[in-house]
Amino acid sequence: MPIGKMKKHKEMLQHPVLRPHLPETHWFTDSRTSRMLNTYSSVFIKPNHGSGGSGIIRVKRLKKGYEVRRGSRRKIVRFRFVLKAIKSYQKTRHMYLVQRGLRLAKYHGSIFDTRIYLQKPGRKWVISGAAARVAAPHKYVTNYHKGGHAASLYRVLFSLFKHNRTKADAYYRRISELSVIIAKTINQRYPIRELGVDIAIDKKGRIWIIEANSHPGHMLFTQLSDPTMINTIMGNKRLIWK
């Protein structure tokens, strides 16, 4: 059974380096969700067990009311009906989290985040792959299975910071450092050998840890023109599972 999102979030929350990079996240309840909607301009409601961006609901504050959206389905409702609209998109057998929404930075007009693929083929965690995940037009998730596509992470950072190589290098290093800390932290509690870490940058340049996936997919890396990362991932998989 994959490790639930909340368990991994709680492990990361214990680490003083990771804590400032974690968006507010709680179990979904009516009262907590209402409070967060009053605090933030958007929230995301996610299944505790789920991957590929499936089942994610976004609630966004509008000038009048709220937009509740799951995939291509959407409703515009007043605040007093927002919880009812959310629940109409939830699956009753799933437990859900509510997480602060972020105003993500964009690349060529689409939001993006980063996927860092970590593996432990021996005694140490290594970063086998690092890519930007660029959302399909008008999508609010970047996942490969929801139309997101891979781009060179360094190229995206270089563009984001207006060709400032020093800044792009610093962000690449920081994202890499945080990813390794995340893998080590979760691994202290759970016997994992692979981890996919999703890290975002908001419009103000702040780094956020969205989540960590204990059964990461690798198809994103097949989209990169350079096959080095996917070859490294597959090579390490053979070492891990032999």
PDB file of C-alpha atoms in Angstrom:
ATOM      1  CA  MET A   1       0.000   0.000   0.000  1.00  0.00           C
ATOM      2  CA  PRO A   2       1.493   3.401  -0.935  1.00  0.00           C
ATOM      3  CA  ILE A   3       2.219   5.759   1.934  1.00  0.00           C
ATOM      4  CA  GLY A   4      -0.560   8.334   2.258  1.00  0.00           C
ATOM      5  CA  LYS A   5       0.119  11.996   1.536  1.00  0.00           C
ATOM      6  CA  MET A   6      -0.655  13.054   5.106  1.00  0.00           C
ATOM      7  CA  LYS A   7       1.834  10.616   6.644  1.00  0.00           C
ATOM      8  CA  LYS A   8       4.605  11.966   4.431  1.00  0.00           C
ATOM      9  CA  HIS A   9       3.545  15.557   5.102  1.00  0.00           C
ATOM     10  CA  LYS A  10       3.716  14.975   8.868  1.00  0.00           C
ATOM     11  CA  GLU A  11       7.188  13.461   8.605  1.00  0.00           C
ATOM     12  CA  MET A  12       8.423  16.463   6.609  1.00  0.00           C
ATOM     13  CA  LEU A  13       6.759  18.855   9.048  1.00  0.00           C
ATOM     14  CA  GLN A  14       9.043  17.558  11.819  1.00  0.00           C
ATOM     15  CA  HIS A  15      12.183  18.712   9.985  1.00  0.00           C
ATOM     16  CA  PRO A  16      13.147  22.349  10.724  1.00  0.00           C
ATOM     17  CA  VAL A  17      14.636  22.892   7.250  1.00  0.00           C
ATOM     18  CA  LEU A  18      11.576  21.547   5.427  1.00  0.00           C
ATOM     19  CA  ARG A  19       8.858  23.083   7.614  1.00  0.00           C
ATOM     20  CA  PRO A  20       9.016  26.652   6.160  1.00  0.00           C
ATOM     21  CA  HIS A  21       8.615  25.239   2.640  1.00  0.00           C
ATOM     22  CA  LEU A  22       5.399  23.286   3.343  1.00  0.00           C
ATOM     23  CA  PRO A  23       2.066  24.904   2.424  1.00  0.00           C
ATOM     24  CA  GLU A  24      -0.600  24.630   5.109  1.00  0.00           C
ATOM     25  CA  THR A  25      -2.173  21.164   4.808  1.00  0.00           C
ATOM     26  CA  HIS A  26      -4.840  19.449   6.925  1.00  0.00           C
ATOM     27  CA  TRP A  27      -7.350  16.651   6.794  1.00  0.00           C
ATOM     28  CA  PHE A  28     -10.425  17.833   4.953  1.00  0.00           C
ATOM     29  CA  THR A  29     -13.210  18.926   7.302  1.00  0.00           C
ATOM     30  CA  ASP A  30     -15.981  21.455   6.760  1.00  0.00           C
ATOM     31  CA  SER A  31     -14.706  23.895   9.381  1.00  0.00           C
ATOM     32  CA  ARG A  32     -11.073  23.730   8.347  1.00  0.00           C
ATOM     33  CA  THR A  33     -11.851  24.098   4.673  1.00  0.00           C
ATOM     34  CA  SER A  34     -14.112  27.086   5.350  1.00  0.00           C
ATOM     35  CA  ARG A  35     -11.385  28.750   7.401  1.00  0.00           C
ATOM     36  CA  MET A  36      -8.759  28.175   4.707  1.00  0.00           C
ATOM     37  CA  LEU A  37     -11.088  29.544   2.029  1.00  0.00           C
ATOM     38  CA  ASN A  38     -11.406  32.695   4.116  1.00  0.00           C
ATOM     39  CA  THR A  39      -7.614  32.883   4.450  1.00  0.00           C
ATOM     40  CA  TYR A  40      -6.346  31.981   0.968  1.00  0.00           C
ATOM     41  CA  SER A  41      -7.474  32.872  -2.541  1.00  0.00           C
ATOM     42  CA  SER A  42      -7.502  29.177  -3.494  1.00  0.00           C
ATOM     43  CA  VAL A  43      -7.243  25.733  -1.938  1.00  0.00           C
ATOM     44  CA  PHE A  44      -6.669  22.259  -3.334  1.00  0.00           C
ATOM     45  CA  ILE A  45      -8.537  19.217  -2.063  1.00  0.00           C
ATOM     46  CA  LYS A  46      -6.627  16.020  -2.747  1.00  0.00           C
ATOM     47  CA  PRO A  47      -7.250  12.304  -2.129  1.00  0.00           C
ATOM     48  CA  ASN A  48      -4.868  11.059   0.568  1.00  0.00           C
ATOM     49  CA  HIS A  49      -4.050   8.114  -1.687  1.00  0.00           C
ATOM     50  CA  GLY A  50      -3.778   9.076  -5.311  1.00  0.00           C
ATOM     51  CA  SER A  51      -1.293   9.885  -8.018  1.00  0.00           C
ATOM     52  CA  GLY A  52      -1.094  11.404 -11.459  1.00  0.00           C
ATOM     53  CA  GLY A  53      -3.194  14.385 -10.400  1.00  0.00           C
ATOM     54  CA  SER A  54      -6.394  12.315 -10.386  1.00  0.00           C
ATOM     55  CA  GLY A  55      -9.243  13.420  -8.152  1.00  0.00           C
ATOM     56  CA  ILE A  56      -7.779  16.840  -7.295  1.00  0.00           C
ATOM     57  CA  ILE A  57     -10.348  19.570  -6.732  1.00  0.00           C
ATOM     58  CA  ARG A  58      -9.432  23.253  -6.892  1.00  0.00           C
ATOM     59  CA  VAL A  59     -11.525  25.915  -5.190  1.00  0.00           C
ATOM     60  CA  LYS A  60     -10.722  29.446  -6.305  1.00  0.00           C
ATOM     61  CA  ARG A  61     -12.144  32.691  -4.943  1.00  0.00           C
ATOM     62  CA  LEU A  62     -13.778  34.920  -7.552  1.00  0.00           C
ATOM     63  CA  LYS A  63     -15.077  38.489  -7.279  1.00  0.00           C
ATOM     64  CA  LYS A  64     -18.486  37.017  -6.578  1.00  0.00           C
ATOM     65  CA  GLY A  65     -18.483  33.484  -5.209  1.00  0.00           C
ATOM     66  CA  TYR A  66     -16.128  30.569  -5.842  1.00  0.00           C
ATOM     67  CA  GLU A  67     -15.146  28.342  -8.719  1.00  0.00           C
ATOM     68  CA  VAL A  68     -15.072  24.657  -7.750  1.00  0.00           C
ATOM     69  CA  ARG A  69     -13.303  22.629 -10.392  1.00  0.00           C
ATOM     70  CA  ARG A  70     -12.339  19.009 -10.920  1.00  0.00           C
ATOM     71  CA  GLY A  71     -10.744  18.340 -14.279  1.00  0.00           C
ATOM     72  CA  SER A  72     -12.993  19.875 -16.937  1.00  0.00           C
ATOM     73  CA  ARG A  73     -16.022  19.963 -14.610  1.00  0.00           C
ATOM     74  CA  ARG A  74     -16.674  23.236 -12.807  1.00  0.00           C
ATOM     75  CA  LYS A  75     -19.288  25.011 -10.757  1.00  0.00           C
ATOM     76  CA  ILE A  76     -19.600  28.660  -9.772  1.00  0.00           C
ATOM     77  CA  VAL A  77     -21.237  28.901  -6.345  1.00  0.00           C
ATOM     78  CA  ARG A  78     -21.707  31.256  -3.432  1.00  0.00           C
ATOM     79  CA  PHE A  79     -19.741  30.653  -0.267  1.00  0.00           C
ATOM     80  CA  ARG A  80     -22.613  28.945   1.548  1.00  0.00           C
ATOM     81  CA  PHE A  81     -22.825  26.307  -1.198  1.00  0.00           C
ATOM     82  CA  VAL A  82     -19.093  25.746  -1.670  1.00  0.00           C
ATOM     83  CA  LEU A  83     -18.796  22.712   0.631  1.00  0.00           C
ATOM     84  CA  LYS A  84     -21.733  21.034  -1.072  1.00  0.00           C
ATOM     85  CA  ALA A  85     -20.089  21.623  -4.469  1.00  0.00           C
ATOM     86  CA  ILE A  86     -16.778  20.182  -3.238  1.00  0.00           C
ATOM     87  CA  LYS A  87     -18.457  17.069  -1.881  1.00  0.00           C
ATOM     88  CA  SER A  88     -20.289  16.517  -5.168  1.00  0.00           C
ATOM     89  CA  TYR A  89     -16.856  15.970  -6.755  1.00  0.00           C
ATOM     90  CA  GLN A  90     -15.435  13.779  -3.994  1.00  0.00           C
ATOM     91  CA  LYS A  91     -15.520   9.999  -3.953  1.00  0.00           C
ATOM     92  CA  THR A  92     -17.013   8.813  -0.671  1.00  0.00           C
ATOM     93  CA  ARG A  93     -14.523   5.974  -0.165  1.00  0.00           C
ATOM     94  CA  HIS A  94     -11.537   8.357  -0.213  1.00  0.00           C
ATOM     95  CA  MET A  95     -10.075  10.428   2.582  1.00  0.00           C
ATOM     96  CA  TYR A  96      -9.097  13.936   1.478  1.00  0.00           C
ATOM     97  CA  LEU A  97      -6.650  16.645   2.433  1.00  0.00           C
ATOM     98  CA  VAL A  98      -7.093  20.374   2.026  1.00  0.00           C
ATOM     99  CA  GLN A  99      -3.978  22.324   1.057  1.00  0.00           C
ATOM    100  CA  ARG A 100      -3.291  25.988   0.583  1.00  0.00           C
ATOM    101  CA  GLY A 101      -3.300  26.956  -3.079  1.00  0.00           C
ATOM    102  CA  LEU A 102      -0.247  28.694  -4.520  1.00  0.00           C
ATOM    103  CA  ARG A 103       0.148  31.268  -7.273  1.00  0.00           C
ATOM    104  CA  LEU A 104       2.769  29.392  -9.274  1.00  0.00           C
ATOM    105  CA  ALA A 105       5.363  30.919 -11.536  1.00  0.00           C
ATOM    106  CA  LYS A 106       4.817  30.399 -15.261  1.00  0.00           C
ATOM    107  CA  TYR A 107       6.895  29.246 -18.194  1.00  0.00           C
ATOM    108  CA  HIS A 108       5.685  30.263 -21.668  1.00  0.00           C
ATOM    109  CA  GLY A 109       2.333  31.213 -20.169  1.00  0.00           C
ATOM    110  CA  SER A 110       1.665  27.945 -18.310  1.00  0.00           C
ATOM    111  CA  ILE A 111       2.212  27.124 -14.653  1.00  0.00           C
ATOM    112  CA  PHE A 112       5.025  24.727 -13.839  1.00  0.00           C
ATOM    113  CA  ASP A 113       6.570  22.853 -10.966  1.00  0.00           C
ATOM    114  CA  THR A 114       9.545  20.509 -10.675  1.00  0.00           C
ATOM    115  CA  ARG A 115       9.740  16.744 -10.353  1.00  0.00           C
ATOM    116  CA  ILE A 116      12.874  15.410  -8.705  1.00  0.00           C
ATOM    117  CA  TYR A 117      13.306  11.640  -9.024  1.00  0.00           C
ATOM    118  CA  LEU A 118      15.378  10.193  -6.171  1.00  0.00           C
ATOM    119  CA  GLN A 119      16.616   6.638  -5.822  1.00  0.00           C
ATOM    120  CA  LYS A 120      18.616   4.631  -3.324  1.00  0.00           C
ATOM    121  CA  PRO A 121      20.378   1.909  -5.326  1.00  0.00           C
ATOM    122  CA  GLY A 122      23.007   1.533  -2.593  1.00  0.00           C
ATOM    123  CA  ARG A 123      23.420   3.176   0.792  1.00  0.00           C
ATOM    124  CA  LYS A 124      22.957   6.751  -0.370  1.00  0.00           C
ATOM    125  CA  TRP A 125      20.126   8.671  -1.983  1.00  0.00           C
ATOM    126  CA  VAL A 126      20.919  10.020  -5.432  1.00  0.00           C
ATOM    127  CA  ILE A 127      19.025  12.339  -7.752  1.00  0.00           C
ATOM    128  CA  SER A 128      18.489  10.345 -10.935  1.00  0.00           C
ATOM    129  CA  GLY A 129      16.251  12.861 -12.664  1.00  0.00           C
ATOM    130  CA  ALA A 130      15.219  16.498 -12.407  1.00  0.00           C
ATOM    131  CA  ALA A 131      12.732  18.103 -14.778  1.00  0.00           C
ATOM    132  CA  ALA A 132      10.212  20.893 -14.937  1.00  0.00           C
ATOM    133  CA  ARG A 133       6.593  19.817 -15.382  1.00  0.00           C
ATOM    134  CA  VAL A 134       4.777  22.381 -17.478  1.00  0.00           C
ATOM    135  CA  ALA A 135       0.976  22.273 -17.338  1.00  0.00           C
ATOM    136  CA  ALA A 136      -1.133  21.973 -20.465  1.00  0.00           C
ATOM    137  CA  PRO A 137      -2.890  25.241 -21.393  1.00  0.00           C
ATOM    138  CA  HIS A 138      -5.636  26.228 -18.907  1.00  0.00           C
ATOM    139  CA  LYS A 139      -4.870  23.273 -16.621  1.00  0.00           C
ATOM    140  CA  TYR A 140      -4.315  23.754 -12.881  1.00  0.00           C
ATOM    141  CA  VAL A 141      -2.215  20.604 -12.383  1.00  0.00           C
ATOM    142  CA  THR A 142       1.110  19.822 -14.042  1.00  0.00           C
ATOM    143  CA  ASN A 143       0.997  16.024 -13.952  1.00  0.00           C
ATOM    144  CA  TYR A 144       2.131  14.038 -16.991  1.00  0.00           C
ATOM    145  CA  HIS A 145      -1.155  12.072 -16.991  1.00  0.00           C
ATOM    146  CA  LYS A 146      -3.105  15.354 -17.102  1.00  0.00           C
ATOM    147  CA  GLY A 147      -1.323  16.659 -20.182  1.00  0.00           C
ATOM    148  CA  GLY A 148       1.723  18.175 -18.495  1.00  0.00           C
ATOM    149  CA  HIS A 149       4.987  17.938 -20.390  1.00  0.00           C
ATOM    150  CA  ALA A 150       8.640  17.817 -19.415  1.00  0.00           C
ATOM    151  CA  ALA A 151      11.123  20.594 -19.969  1.00  0.00           C
ATOM    152  CA  SER A 152      14.731  21.039 -18.930  1.00  0.00           C
ATOM    153  CA  LEU A 153      14.610  22.286 -15.347  1.00  0.00           C
ATOM    154  CA  TYR A 154      17.682  24.449 -15.778  1.00  0.00           C
ATOM    155  CA  ARG A 155      16.317  25.988 -18.980  1.00  0.00           C
ATOM    156  CA  VAL A 156      13.045  26.856 -17.236  1.00  0.00           C
ATOM    157  CA  LEU A 157      14.859  28.388 -14.239  1.00  0.00           C
ATOM    158  CA  PHE A 158      17.166  30.319 -16.552  1.00  0.00           C
ATOM    159  CA  SER A 159      14.116  31.739 -18.330  1.00  0.00           C
ATOM    160  CA  LEU A 160      12.240  32.434 -15.083  1.00  0.00           C
ATOM    161  CA  PHE A 161      15.102  34.477 -13.669  1.00  0.00           C
ATOM    162  CA  LYS A 162      15.645  36.408 -16.896  1.00  0.00           C
ATOM    163  CA  HIS A 163      18.892  34.660 -17.874  1.00  0.00           C
ATOM    164  CA  ASN A 164      20.498  35.251 -14.468  1.00  0.00           C
ATOM    165  CA  ARG A 165      22.770  32.211 -14.327  1.00  0.00           C
ATOM    166  CA  THR A 166      23.785  32.769 -10.696  1.00  0.00           C
ATOM    167  CA  LYS A 167      20.165  32.795  -9.538  1.00  0.00           C
ATOM    168  CA  ALA A 168      19.182  29.805 -11.691  1.00  0.00           C
ATOM    169  CA  ASP A 169      22.138  27.846 -10.278  1.00  0.00           C
ATOM    170  CA  ALA A 170      21.180  28.773  -6.700  1.00  0.00           C
ATOM    171  CA  TYR A 171      17.573  27.645  -7.135  1.00  0.00           C
ATOM    172  CA  TYR A 172      18.612  24.398  -8.834  1.00  0.00           C
ATOM    173  CA  ARG A 173      20.965  23.640  -5.933  1.00  0.00           C
ATOM    174  CA  ARG A 174      18.372  24.516  -3.298  1.00  0.00           C
ATOM    175  CA  ILE A 175      15.677  22.364  -4.911  1.00  0.00           C
ATOM    176  CA  SER A 176      18.161  19.477  -5.100  1.00  0.00           C
ATOM    177  CA  GLU A 177      19.225  19.916  -1.452  1.00  0.00           C
ATOM    178  CA  LEU A 178      15.640  19.992  -0.205  1.00  0.00           C
ATOM    179  CA  SER A 179      14.778  16.885  -2.232  1.00  0.00           C
ATOM    180  CA  VAL A 180      17.567  14.843  -0.682  1.00  0.00           C
ATOM    181  CA  ILE A 181      16.546  15.992   2.820  1.00  0.00           C
ATOM    182  CA  ILE A 182      12.960  14.957   2.054  1.00  0.00           C
ATOM    183  CA  ALA A 183      14.043  11.482   0.909  1.00  0.00           C
ATOM    184  CA  LYS A 184      16.228  10.951   3.982  1.00  0.00           C
ATOM    185  CA  THR A 185      13.512  12.233   6.323  1.00  0.00           C
ATOM    186  CA  ILE A 186      10.761   9.982   4.970  1.00  0.00           C
ATOM    187  CA  ASN A 187      13.165   7.050   4.720  1.00  0.00           C
ATOM    188  CA  GLN A 188      13.867   7.261   8.452  1.00  0.00           C
ATOM    189  CA  ARG A 189      10.286   6.132   9.029  1.00  0.00           C
ATOM    190  CA  TYR A 190       9.421   4.158   5.899  1.00  0.00           C
ATOM    191  CA  PRO A 191      11.481   1.575   3.945  1.00  0.00           C
ATOM    192  CA  ILE A 192      11.495   3.307   0.561  1.00  0.00           C
ATOM    193  CA  ARG A 193      14.107   3.146  -2.212  1.00  0.00           C
ATOM    194  CA  GLU A 194      12.503   5.569  -4.692  1.00  0.00           C
ATOM    195  CA  LEU A 195      10.795   8.919  -4.228  1.00  0.00           C
ATOM    196  CA  GLY A 196       9.364  11.544  -6.565  1.00  0.00           C
ATOM    197  CA  VAL A 197       9.401  15.011  -5.014  1.00  0.00           C
ATOM    198  CA  ASP A 198       7.227  17.803  -6.409  1.00  0.00           C
ATOM    199  CA  ILE A 199       8.571  21.266  -5.644  1.00  0.00           C
ATOM    200  CA  ALA A 200       7.096  24.531  -6.902  1.00  0.00           C
ATOM    201  CA  ILE A 201       8.177  28.156  -7.142  1.00  0.00           C
ATOM    202  CA  ASP A 202       5.541  30.809  -6.628  1.00  0.00           C
ATOM    203  CA  LYS A 203       5.301  34.179  -8.348  1.00  0.00           C
ATOM    204  CA  LYS A 204       7.338  35.798  -5.586  1.00  0.00           C
ATOM    205  CA  GLY A 205      10.174  33.278  -6.007  1.00  0.00           C
ATOM    206  CA  ARG A 206       9.434  31.281  -2.858  1.00  0.00           C
ATOM    207  CA  ILE A 207      10.095  27.539  -2.949  1.00  0.00           C
ATOM    208  CA  TRP A 208       7.282  25.211  -1.831  1.00  0.00           C
ATOM    209  CA  ILE A 209       7.182  21.454  -1.295  1.00  0.00           C
ATOM    210  CA  ILE A 210       3.917  20.244  -2.828  1.00  0.00           C
ATOM    211  CA  GLU A 211       4.238  16.550  -2.006  1.00  0.00           C
ATOM    212  CA  ALA A 212       6.420  13.466  -2.149  1.00  0.00           C
ATOM    213  CA  ASN A 213       5.407  10.310  -4.036  1.00  0.00           C
ATOM    214  CA  SER A 214       6.650   6.929  -2.806  1.00  0.00           C
ATOM    215  CA  HIS A 215       5.716   5.202  -6.089  1.00  0.00           C
ATOM    216  CA  PRO A 216       6.826   7.792  -8.652  1.00  0.00           C
ATOM    217  CA  GLY A 217       6.177   7.425 -12.338  1.00  0.00           C
ATOM    218  CA  HIS A 218       9.123   7.858 -14.706  1.00  0.00           C
ATOM    219  CA  MET A 219       7.356   8.493 -18.018  1.00  0.00           C
ATOM    220  CA  LEU A 220       7.865  12.259 -17.712  1.00  0.00           C
ATOM    221  CA  PHE A 221      11.596  11.759 -18.248  1.00  0.00           C
ATOM    222  CA  THR A 222      11.059   9.957 -21.549  1.00  0.00           C
ATOM    223  CA  GLN A 223       9.944  13.334 -22.963  1.00  0.00           C
ATOM    224  CA  LEU A 224      13.338  14.963 -22.453  1.00  0.00           C
ATOM    225  CA  SER A 225      15.489  15.178 -25.591  1.00  0.00           C
ATOM    226  CA  ASP A 226      18.543  13.968 -23.651  1.00  0.00           C
ATOM    227  CA  PRO A 227      18.003  10.310 -22.577  1.00  0.00           C
ATOM    228  CA  THR A 228      20.598  10.466 -19.768  1.00  0.00           C
ATOM    229  CA  MET A 229      18.085  10.842 -16.931  1.00  0.00           C
ATOM    230  CA  ILE A 230      15.666   8.126 -18.017  1.00  0.00           C
ATOM    231  CA  ASN A 231      18.609   5.777 -18.621  1.00  0.00           C
ATOM    232  CA  THR A 232      19.927   6.515 -15.121  1.00  0.00           C
ATOM    233  CA  ILE A 233      16.485   5.939 -13.575  1.00  0.00           C
ATOM    234  CA  MET A 234      16.026   2.607 -15.332  1.00  0.00           C
ATOM    235  CA  GLY A 235      19.575   1.508 -14.509  1.00  0.00           C
ATOM    236  CA  ASN A 236      19.051   2.267 -10.827  1.00  0.00           C
ATOM    237  CA  LYS A 237      15.703   0.454 -10.872  1.00  0.00           C
ATOM    238  CA  ARG A 238      17.498  -2.686 -11.967  1.00  0.00           C
ATOM    239  CA  LEU A 239      19.931  -2.326  -9.063  1.00  0.00           C
ATOM    240  CA  ILE A 240      17.118  -1.711  -6.582  1.00  0.00           C
ATOM    241  CA  TRP A 241      14.910  -4.621  -7.646  1.00  0.00           C
ATOM    242  CA  LYS A 242      17.506  -7.246  -8.534  1.00  0.00           C
TER     243      LYS A 242
END
